[in-house]
């Protein structure tokens, strides 16, 4: 199985590499950036970091991926460079470490976060709240998003946490109802850690429809794609 990776980008107004190194050392709260490695001094955890210059399309990318005010998008548009961080995924613990890394870089001058492993973006306030809480549902919402295609709805980002994503074929479903179904199913997996098998059923409650579970490989993205889930996908089909 491929190793799960978490990748996110943080734009900021750093002048140059020297400014990045200095500011991280002074304001991150315990991280050092040397070479292409960001390390946490108290735990010895390390993360790969790549620096990219100004991207004129970044404002648009963030506007599609999250909820930002015009002022926040204006700041993103004026960024000088973006730090792309690559770390280990595959568990809640790993995801929480990446929340801490993101918070450290925001404290060191970052202005927003876009998770390239799922396509969801967050304001400083939202990311900070999740990093400080370290609660499962906050970590979940930091890395997982929901997408609607022509024939189906699906989640994206559960590989960051070490679990399969979920897909629901479109019939006559209300989009908000489908999101509730998918979110409930995924949080049930995170909180209860059930051992599920294809052919079993799932329902939100006794008054809701039952869905037949079918575990499949992730075929919606190539293995090299950041969205690819090596843990597969649960397909939910109404019984």
PDB file of C-alpha atoms in Angstrom:
ATOM      1  CA  UNK A   1       0.000   0.000   0.000  1.00  0.00           C
ATOM      2  CA  UNK A   2       1.212   3.497  -0.818  1.00  0.00           C
ATOM      3  CA  UNK A   3       2.139   5.654   2.151  1.00  0.00           C
ATOM      4  CA  UNK A   4      -0.422   8.356   2.848  1.00  0.00           C
ATOM      5  CA  UNK A   5       0.876  11.921   2.624  1.00  0.00           C
ATOM      6  CA  UNK A   6      -0.587  15.204   3.811  1.00  0.00           C
ATOM      7  CA  UNK A   7       0.342  18.239   1.722  1.00  0.00           C
ATOM      8  CA  UNK A   8      -0.721  21.802   2.371  1.00  0.00           C
ATOM      9  CA  UNK A   9       0.275  25.247   1.187  1.00  0.00           C
ATOM     10  CA  UNK A  10       0.570  28.398   3.303  1.00  0.00           C
ATOM     11  CA  UNK A  11       1.044  31.752   1.558  1.00  0.00           C
ATOM     12  CA  UNK A  12       2.646  34.701   3.298  1.00  0.00           C
ATOM     13  CA  UNK A  13       4.563  37.956   2.879  1.00  0.00           C
ATOM     14  CA  UNK A  14       8.069  36.689   3.641  1.00  0.00           C
ATOM     15  CA  UNK A  15      10.786  38.674   1.868  1.00  0.00           C
ATOM     16  CA  UNK A  16      13.069  35.772   1.010  1.00  0.00           C
ATOM     17  CA  UNK A  17      14.371  32.434   2.288  1.00  0.00           C
ATOM     18  CA  UNK A  18      16.454  34.113   4.993  1.00  0.00           C
ATOM     19  CA  UNK A  19      13.371  35.886   6.281  1.00  0.00           C
ATOM     20  CA  UNK A  20      11.456  32.584   6.326  1.00  0.00           C
ATOM     21  CA  UNK A  21      14.192  30.822   8.325  1.00  0.00           C
ATOM     22  CA  UNK A  22      14.496  33.689  10.796  1.00  0.00           C
ATOM     23  CA  UNK A  23      10.769  34.183  11.325  1.00  0.00           C
ATOM     24  CA  UNK A  24      10.089  30.473  11.835  1.00  0.00           C
ATOM     25  CA  UNK A  25      12.884  30.250  14.412  1.00  0.00           C
ATOM     26  CA  UNK A  26      11.544  33.278  16.293  1.00  0.00           C
ATOM     27  CA  UNK A  27       7.770  32.892  16.068  1.00  0.00           C
ATOM     28  CA  UNK A  28       6.784  29.278  15.331  1.00  0.00           C
ATOM     29  CA  UNK A  29       7.007  28.112  18.932  1.00  0.00           C
ATOM     30  CA  UNK A  30       9.641  25.413  18.572  1.00  0.00           C
ATOM     31  CA  UNK A  31      10.303  24.707  14.881  1.00  0.00           C
ATOM     32  CA  UNK A  32      13.439  25.199  12.788  1.00  0.00           C
ATOM     33  CA  UNK A  33      13.708  25.392   9.004  1.00  0.00           C
ATOM     34  CA  UNK A  34      17.070  24.241   7.635  1.00  0.00           C
ATOM     35  CA  UNK A  35      17.689  23.194   4.058  1.00  0.00           C
ATOM     36  CA  UNK A  36      14.376  21.828   2.876  1.00  0.00           C
ATOM     37  CA  UNK A  37      13.413  20.380   6.251  1.00  0.00           C
ATOM     38  CA  UNK A  38      11.147  21.812   8.925  1.00  0.00           C
ATOM     39  CA  UNK A  39      11.830  20.133  12.274  1.00  0.00           C
ATOM     40  CA  UNK A  40      10.133  20.301  15.634  1.00  0.00           C
ATOM     41  CA  UNK A  41      12.791  20.687  18.295  1.00  0.00           C
ATOM     42  CA  UNK A  42      10.988  18.929  21.157  1.00  0.00           C
ATOM     43  CA  UNK A  43       9.817  15.810  19.306  1.00  0.00           C
ATOM     44  CA  UNK A  44      12.356  15.542  16.470  1.00  0.00           C
ATOM     45  CA  UNK A  45       9.501  15.212  13.963  1.00  0.00           C
ATOM     46  CA  UNK A  46      10.429  16.597  10.569  1.00  0.00           C
ATOM     47  CA  UNK A  47       8.555  17.678   7.448  1.00  0.00           C
ATOM     48  CA  UNK A  48       9.614  18.482   3.897  1.00  0.00           C
ATOM     49  CA  UNK A  49       9.052  22.079   2.809  1.00  0.00           C
ATOM     50  CA  UNK A  50       9.203  23.585  -0.677  1.00  0.00           C
ATOM     51  CA  UNK A  51       9.139  27.331  -1.328  1.00  0.00           C
ATOM     52  CA  UNK A  52       7.282  28.690  -4.360  1.00  0.00           C
ATOM     53  CA  UNK A  53       7.162  32.283  -5.540  1.00  0.00           C
ATOM     54  CA  UNK A  54       4.104  34.449  -6.147  1.00  0.00           C
ATOM     55  CA  UNK A  55       1.260  32.638  -7.915  1.00  0.00           C
ATOM     56  CA  UNK A  56      -1.281  34.883  -9.632  1.00  0.00           C
ATOM     57  CA  UNK A  57      -3.857  32.063  -9.601  1.00  0.00           C
ATOM     58  CA  UNK A  58      -3.647  31.432  -5.860  1.00  0.00           C
ATOM     59  CA  UNK A  59      -6.469  33.803  -4.923  1.00  0.00           C
ATOM     60  CA  UNK A  60      -8.852  31.958  -7.248  1.00  0.00           C
ATOM     61  CA  UNK A  61      -7.749  28.566  -5.919  1.00  0.00           C
ATOM     62  CA  UNK A  62      -8.424  29.613  -2.321  1.00  0.00           C
ATOM     63  CA  UNK A  63     -11.782  31.195  -3.210  1.00  0.00           C
ATOM     64  CA  UNK A  64     -12.994  27.895  -4.700  1.00  0.00           C
ATOM     65  CA  UNK A  65     -11.659  25.771  -1.846  1.00  0.00           C
ATOM     66  CA  UNK A  66     -12.887  27.673   1.207  1.00  0.00           C
ATOM     67  CA  UNK A  67     -14.916  30.520   2.646  1.00  0.00           C
ATOM     68  CA  UNK A  68     -12.942  33.766   2.766  1.00  0.00           C
ATOM     69  CA  UNK A  69     -13.855  37.436   3.035  1.00  0.00           C
ATOM     70  CA  UNK A  70     -12.907  39.825   0.243  1.00  0.00           C
ATOM     71  CA  UNK A  71     -10.270  41.286   2.559  1.00  0.00           C
ATOM     72  CA  UNK A  72      -8.752  37.858   3.214  1.00  0.00           C
ATOM     73  CA  UNK A  73      -8.717  37.017  -0.499  1.00  0.00           C
ATOM     74  CA  UNK A  74      -7.094  40.381  -1.171  1.00  0.00           C
ATOM     75  CA  UNK A  75      -4.284  39.491   1.216  1.00  0.00           C
ATOM     76  CA  UNK A  76      -3.834  36.087  -0.437  1.00  0.00           C
ATOM     77  CA  UNK A  77      -3.648  37.786  -3.830  1.00  0.00           C
ATOM     78  CA  UNK A  78      -0.746  39.945  -2.604  1.00  0.00           C
ATOM     79  CA  UNK A  79       1.291  37.071  -1.134  1.00  0.00           C
ATOM     80  CA  UNK A  80       5.012  37.009  -1.893  1.00  0.00           C
ATOM     81  CA  UNK A  81       5.530  33.250  -1.692  1.00  0.00           C
ATOM     82  CA  UNK A  82       3.945  29.999  -0.500  1.00  0.00           C
ATOM     83  CA  UNK A  83       5.387  27.276   1.734  1.00  0.00           C
ATOM     84  CA  UNK A  84       4.272  23.787   0.698  1.00  0.00           C
ATOM     85  CA  UNK A  85       4.622  21.303   3.544  1.00  0.00           C
ATOM     86  CA  UNK A  86       4.699  17.530   3.035  1.00  0.00           C
ATOM     87  CA  UNK A  87       4.229  15.228   6.003  1.00  0.00           C
ATOM     88  CA  UNK A  88       3.114  11.736   6.902  1.00  0.00           C
ATOM     89  CA  UNK A  89      -0.610  11.013   6.938  1.00  0.00           C
ATOM     90  CA  UNK A  90      -2.580   7.896   7.739  1.00  0.00           C
ATOM     91  CA  UNK A  91      -3.847   8.526  11.281  1.00  0.00           C
ATOM     92  CA  UNK A  92      -5.545  11.105  13.475  1.00  0.00           C
ATOM     93  CA  UNK A  93      -2.239  11.515  15.310  1.00  0.00           C
ATOM     94  CA  UNK A  94      -0.400  12.307  12.060  1.00  0.00           C
ATOM     95  CA  UNK A  95      -3.115  14.743  11.004  1.00  0.00           C
ATOM     96  CA  UNK A  96      -2.936  16.504  14.374  1.00  0.00           C
ATOM     97  CA  UNK A  97       0.831  16.880  13.972  1.00  0.00           C
ATOM     98  CA  UNK A  98       0.181  18.572  10.637  1.00  0.00           C
ATOM     99  CA  UNK A  99      -2.377  20.834  12.295  1.00  0.00           C
ATOM    100  CA  UNK A 100       0.392  21.897  14.676  1.00  0.00           C
ATOM    101  CA  UNK A 101       2.803  22.500  11.804  1.00  0.00           C
ATOM    102  CA  UNK A 102       0.241  24.641  10.032  1.00  0.00           C
ATOM    103  CA  UNK A 103      -0.419  26.639  13.191  1.00  0.00           C
ATOM    104  CA  UNK A 104       3.314  27.182  13.690  1.00  0.00           C
ATOM    105  CA  UNK A 105       3.697  28.574  10.171  1.00  0.00           C
ATOM    106  CA  UNK A 106       0.618  30.769  10.564  1.00  0.00           C
ATOM    107  CA  UNK A 107       2.159  32.173  13.740  1.00  0.00           C
ATOM    108  CA  UNK A 108       5.318  32.760  11.710  1.00  0.00           C
ATOM    109  CA  UNK A 109       3.545  34.900   9.113  1.00  0.00           C
ATOM    110  CA  UNK A 110       1.260  32.616   7.097  1.00  0.00           C
ATOM    111  CA  UNK A 111      -2.117  34.048   6.082  1.00  0.00           C
ATOM    112  CA  UNK A 112      -4.212  30.964   5.170  1.00  0.00           C
ATOM    113  CA  UNK A 113      -3.971  27.200   4.591  1.00  0.00           C
ATOM    114  CA  UNK A 114      -4.954  25.098   1.568  1.00  0.00           C
ATOM    115  CA  UNK A 115      -4.827  21.321   1.977  1.00  0.00           C
ATOM    116  CA  UNK A 116      -3.576  20.022  -1.363  1.00  0.00           C
ATOM    117  CA  UNK A 117      -4.401  16.449  -0.298  1.00  0.00           C
ATOM    118  CA  UNK A 118      -8.136  17.172  -0.423  1.00  0.00           C
ATOM    119  CA  UNK A 119      -8.651  20.613  -1.952  1.00  0.00           C
ATOM    120  CA  UNK A 120     -10.117  22.334   1.111  1.00  0.00           C
ATOM    121  CA  UNK A 121      -8.859  25.722   2.348  1.00  0.00           C
ATOM    122  CA  UNK A 122      -9.086  27.406   5.749  1.00  0.00           C
ATOM    123  CA  UNK A 123      -8.738  30.827   7.299  1.00  0.00           C
ATOM    124  CA  UNK A 124      -6.213  31.463  10.060  1.00  0.00           C
ATOM    125  CA  UNK A 125      -9.043  31.505  12.604  1.00  0.00           C
ATOM    126  CA  UNK A 126     -10.525  28.159  11.571  1.00  0.00           C
ATOM    127  CA  UNK A 127      -7.178  26.372  11.396  1.00  0.00           C
ATOM    128  CA  UNK A 128      -6.079  27.795  14.733  1.00  0.00           C
ATOM    129  CA  UNK A 129      -9.308  26.673  16.397  1.00  0.00           C
ATOM    130  CA  UNK A 130      -8.917  23.114  15.069  1.00  0.00           C
ATOM    131  CA  UNK A 131      -5.248  22.909  16.045  1.00  0.00           C
ATOM    132  CA  UNK A 132      -5.953  24.066  19.581  1.00  0.00           C
ATOM    133  CA  UNK A 133      -8.962  21.769  20.060  1.00  0.00           C
ATOM    134  CA  UNK A 134      -7.460  18.507  18.761  1.00  0.00           C
ATOM    135  CA  UNK A 135     -10.974  17.020  18.660  1.00  0.00           C
ATOM    136  CA  UNK A 136     -11.768  14.372  16.070  1.00  0.00           C
ATOM    137  CA  UNK A 137     -14.555  16.262  14.334  1.00  0.00           C
ATOM    138  CA  UNK A 138     -12.392  19.408  14.067  1.00  0.00           C
ATOM    139  CA  UNK A 139      -9.474  17.453  12.629  1.00  0.00           C
ATOM    140  CA  UNK A 140     -11.893  15.725  10.258  1.00  0.00           C
ATOM    141  CA  UNK A 141     -13.245  19.027   8.927  1.00  0.00           C
ATOM    142  CA  UNK A 142      -9.735  20.406   8.531  1.00  0.00           C
ATOM    143  CA  UNK A 143      -8.718  17.703   6.060  1.00  0.00           C
ATOM    144  CA  UNK A 144     -11.901  16.287   4.522  1.00  0.00           C
ATOM    145  CA  UNK A 145     -14.302  17.856   2.050  1.00  0.00           C
ATOM    146  CA  UNK A 146     -17.292  16.751  -0.040  1.00  0.00           C
ATOM    147  CA  UNK A 147     -17.634  17.021  -3.805  1.00  0.00           C
ATOM    148  CA  UNK A 148     -20.522  16.594  -6.206  1.00  0.00           C
ATOM    149  CA  UNK A 149     -19.916  15.220  -9.700  1.00  0.00           C
ATOM    150  CA  UNK A 150     -22.399  14.553 -12.489  1.00  0.00           C
ATOM    151  CA  UNK A 151     -23.237  11.013 -11.353  1.00  0.00           C
ATOM    152  CA  UNK A 152     -22.137  10.810  -7.723  1.00  0.00           C
ATOM    153  CA  UNK A 153     -21.117  12.592  -4.519  1.00  0.00           C
ATOM    154  CA  UNK A 154     -17.885  11.705  -2.775  1.00  0.00           C
ATOM    155  CA  UNK A 155     -15.660  12.659   0.133  1.00  0.00           C
ATOM    156  CA  UNK A 156     -12.021  13.560  -0.333  1.00  0.00           C
ATOM    157  CA  UNK A 157      -9.233  13.571   2.236  1.00  0.00           C
ATOM    158  CA  UNK A 158      -9.937  10.605   4.509  1.00  0.00           C
ATOM    159  CA  UNK A 159      -6.583   9.085   3.539  1.00  0.00           C
ATOM    160  CA  UNK A 160      -5.041  11.890   5.604  1.00  0.00           C
ATOM    161  CA  UNK A 161      -6.651  10.230   8.632  1.00  0.00           C
ATOM    162  CA  UNK A 162      -6.033   6.635   7.548  1.00  0.00           C
ATOM    163  CA  UNK A 163      -9.536   5.656   6.389  1.00  0.00           C
ATOM    164  CA  UNK A 164     -11.392   4.991   3.127  1.00  0.00           C
ATOM    165  CA  UNK A 165     -13.448   7.765   1.578  1.00  0.00           C
ATOM    166  CA  UNK A 166     -17.138   7.367   0.761  1.00  0.00           C
ATOM    167  CA  UNK A 167     -19.106   7.710  -2.472  1.00  0.00           C
ATOM    168  CA  UNK A 168     -22.882   7.883  -2.976  1.00  0.00           C
ATOM    169  CA  UNK A 169     -24.412   7.580  -6.423  1.00  0.00           C
ATOM    170  CA  UNK A 170     -26.795  10.370  -7.412  1.00  0.00           C
ATOM    171  CA  UNK A 171     -30.465   9.456  -7.584  1.00  0.00           C
ATOM    172  CA  UNK A 172     -33.079  11.848  -6.256  1.00  0.00           C
ATOM    173  CA  UNK A 173     -31.016  12.890  -3.265  1.00  0.00           C
ATOM    174  CA  UNK A 174     -30.996  16.363  -1.820  1.00  0.00           C
ATOM    175  CA  UNK A 175     -27.317  17.466  -1.702  1.00  0.00           C
ATOM    176  CA  UNK A 176     -27.529  18.524   1.962  1.00  0.00           C
ATOM    177  CA  UNK A 177     -29.008  15.133   2.890  1.00  0.00           C
ATOM    178  CA  UNK A 178     -26.200  13.318   1.084  1.00  0.00           C
ATOM    179  CA  UNK A 179     -23.543  15.395   2.858  1.00  0.00           C
ATOM    180  CA  UNK A 180     -25.183  14.558   6.193  1.00  0.00           C
ATOM    181  CA  UNK A 181     -25.183  10.865   5.279  1.00  0.00           C
ATOM    182  CA  UNK A 182     -21.534  10.856   4.214  1.00  0.00           C
ATOM    183  CA  UNK A 183     -20.354  12.926   7.170  1.00  0.00           C
ATOM    184  CA  UNK A 184     -22.253  10.755   9.654  1.00  0.00           C
ATOM    185  CA  UNK A 185     -20.823   7.579   8.119  1.00  0.00           C
ATOM    186  CA  UNK A 186     -17.248   8.877   8.142  1.00  0.00           C
ATOM    187  CA  UNK A 187     -17.431  10.237  11.697  1.00  0.00           C
ATOM    188  CA  UNK A 188     -18.946   6.918  12.803  1.00  0.00           C
ATOM    189  CA  UNK A 189     -15.819   5.246  11.418  1.00  0.00           C
ATOM    190  CA  UNK A 190     -13.506   7.701  13.170  1.00  0.00           C
ATOM    191  CA  UNK A 191     -15.201   7.582  16.564  1.00  0.00           C
ATOM    192  CA  UNK A 192     -16.307   3.947  16.759  1.00  0.00           C
ATOM    193  CA  UNK A 193     -13.659   2.254  14.554  1.00  0.00           C
ATOM    194  CA  UNK A 194     -16.042  -0.515  13.450  1.00  0.00           C
ATOM    195  CA  UNK A 195     -14.830  -3.485  11.424  1.00  0.00           C
ATOM    196  CA  UNK A 196     -17.022  -3.122   8.333  1.00  0.00           C
ATOM    197  CA  UNK A 197     -17.480  -5.580   5.474  1.00  0.00           C
ATOM    198  CA  UNK A 198     -18.972  -5.325   2.026  1.00  0.00           C
ATOM    199  CA  UNK A 199     -22.609  -6.398   2.052  1.00  0.00           C
ATOM    200  CA  UNK A 200     -23.331  -4.957   5.498  1.00  0.00           C
ATOM    201  CA  UNK A 201     -25.734  -2.052   5.907  1.00  0.00           C
ATOM    202  CA  UNK A 202     -25.593   1.412   7.430  1.00  0.00           C
ATOM    203  CA  UNK A 203     -28.271   3.921   8.411  1.00  0.00           C
ATOM    204  CA  UNK A 204     -28.149   7.283  10.173  1.00  0.00           C
ATOM    205  CA  UNK A 205     -31.045   6.247  12.437  1.00  0.00           C
ATOM    206  CA  UNK A 206     -34.015   3.859  12.524  1.00  0.00           C
ATOM    207  CA  UNK A 207     -36.169   6.290  10.541  1.00  0.00           C
ATOM    208  CA  UNK A 208     -33.642   6.776   7.729  1.00  0.00           C
ATOM    209  CA  UNK A 209     -32.969   4.603   4.662  1.00  0.00           C
ATOM    210  CA  UNK A 210     -30.496   1.735   4.874  1.00  0.00           C
ATOM    211  CA  UNK A 211     -27.483   1.621   2.602  1.00  0.00           C
ATOM    212  CA  UNK A 212     -25.542  -1.424   1.464  1.00  0.00           C
ATOM    213  CA  UNK A 213     -21.771  -1.071   1.889  1.00  0.00           C
ATOM    214  CA  UNK A 214     -19.334  -2.039  -0.837  1.00  0.00           C
ATOM    215  CA  UNK A 215     -15.603  -1.478  -0.384  1.00  0.00           C
ATOM    216  CA  UNK A 216     -13.719  -0.707  -3.604  1.00  0.00           C
ATOM    217  CA  UNK A 217     -10.258   0.485  -4.625  1.00  0.00           C
ATOM    218  CA  UNK A 218      -9.955   4.213  -5.302  1.00  0.00           C
ATOM    219  CA  UNK A 219     -10.302   4.571  -9.071  1.00  0.00           C
ATOM    220  CA  UNK A 220     -11.295   8.237  -9.241  1.00  0.00           C
ATOM    221  CA  UNK A 221      -7.679   9.453  -9.122  1.00  0.00           C
ATOM    222  CA  UNK A 222      -4.321   8.142 -10.302  1.00  0.00           C
ATOM    223  CA  UNK A 223      -2.002   6.812  -7.583  1.00  0.00           C
ATOM    224  CA  UNK A 224       0.293   9.822  -8.016  1.00  0.00           C
ATOM    225  CA  UNK A 225      -2.558  12.289  -7.436  1.00  0.00           C
ATOM    226  CA  UNK A 226      -2.666  13.986  -3.992  1.00  0.00           C
ATOM    227  CA  UNK A 227      -6.365  13.033  -3.701  1.00  0.00           C
ATOM    228  CA  UNK A 228      -5.738   9.310  -4.235  1.00  0.00           C
ATOM    229  CA  UNK A 229      -6.841   7.195  -1.276  1.00  0.00           C
ATOM    230  CA  UNK A 230      -4.737   4.026  -0.799  1.00  0.00           C
ATOM    231  CA  UNK A 231      -7.294   2.780   1.757  1.00  0.00           C
ATOM    232  CA  UNK A 232     -10.017   2.621  -0.896  1.00  0.00           C
ATOM    233  CA  UNK A 233     -13.596   3.856  -0.968  1.00  0.00           C
ATOM    234  CA  UNK A 234     -16.856   2.788   0.642  1.00  0.00           C
ATOM    235  CA  UNK A 235     -19.706   2.930  -1.854  1.00  0.00           C
ATOM    236  CA  UNK A 236     -23.120   3.408  -0.191  1.00  0.00           C
ATOM    237  CA  UNK A 237     -26.078   2.196  -2.232  1.00  0.00           C
ATOM    238  CA  UNK A 238     -29.671   2.586  -1.008  1.00  0.00           C
ATOM    239  CA  UNK A 239     -31.159  -0.766  -0.058  1.00  0.00           C
TER     240      UNK A 239
END
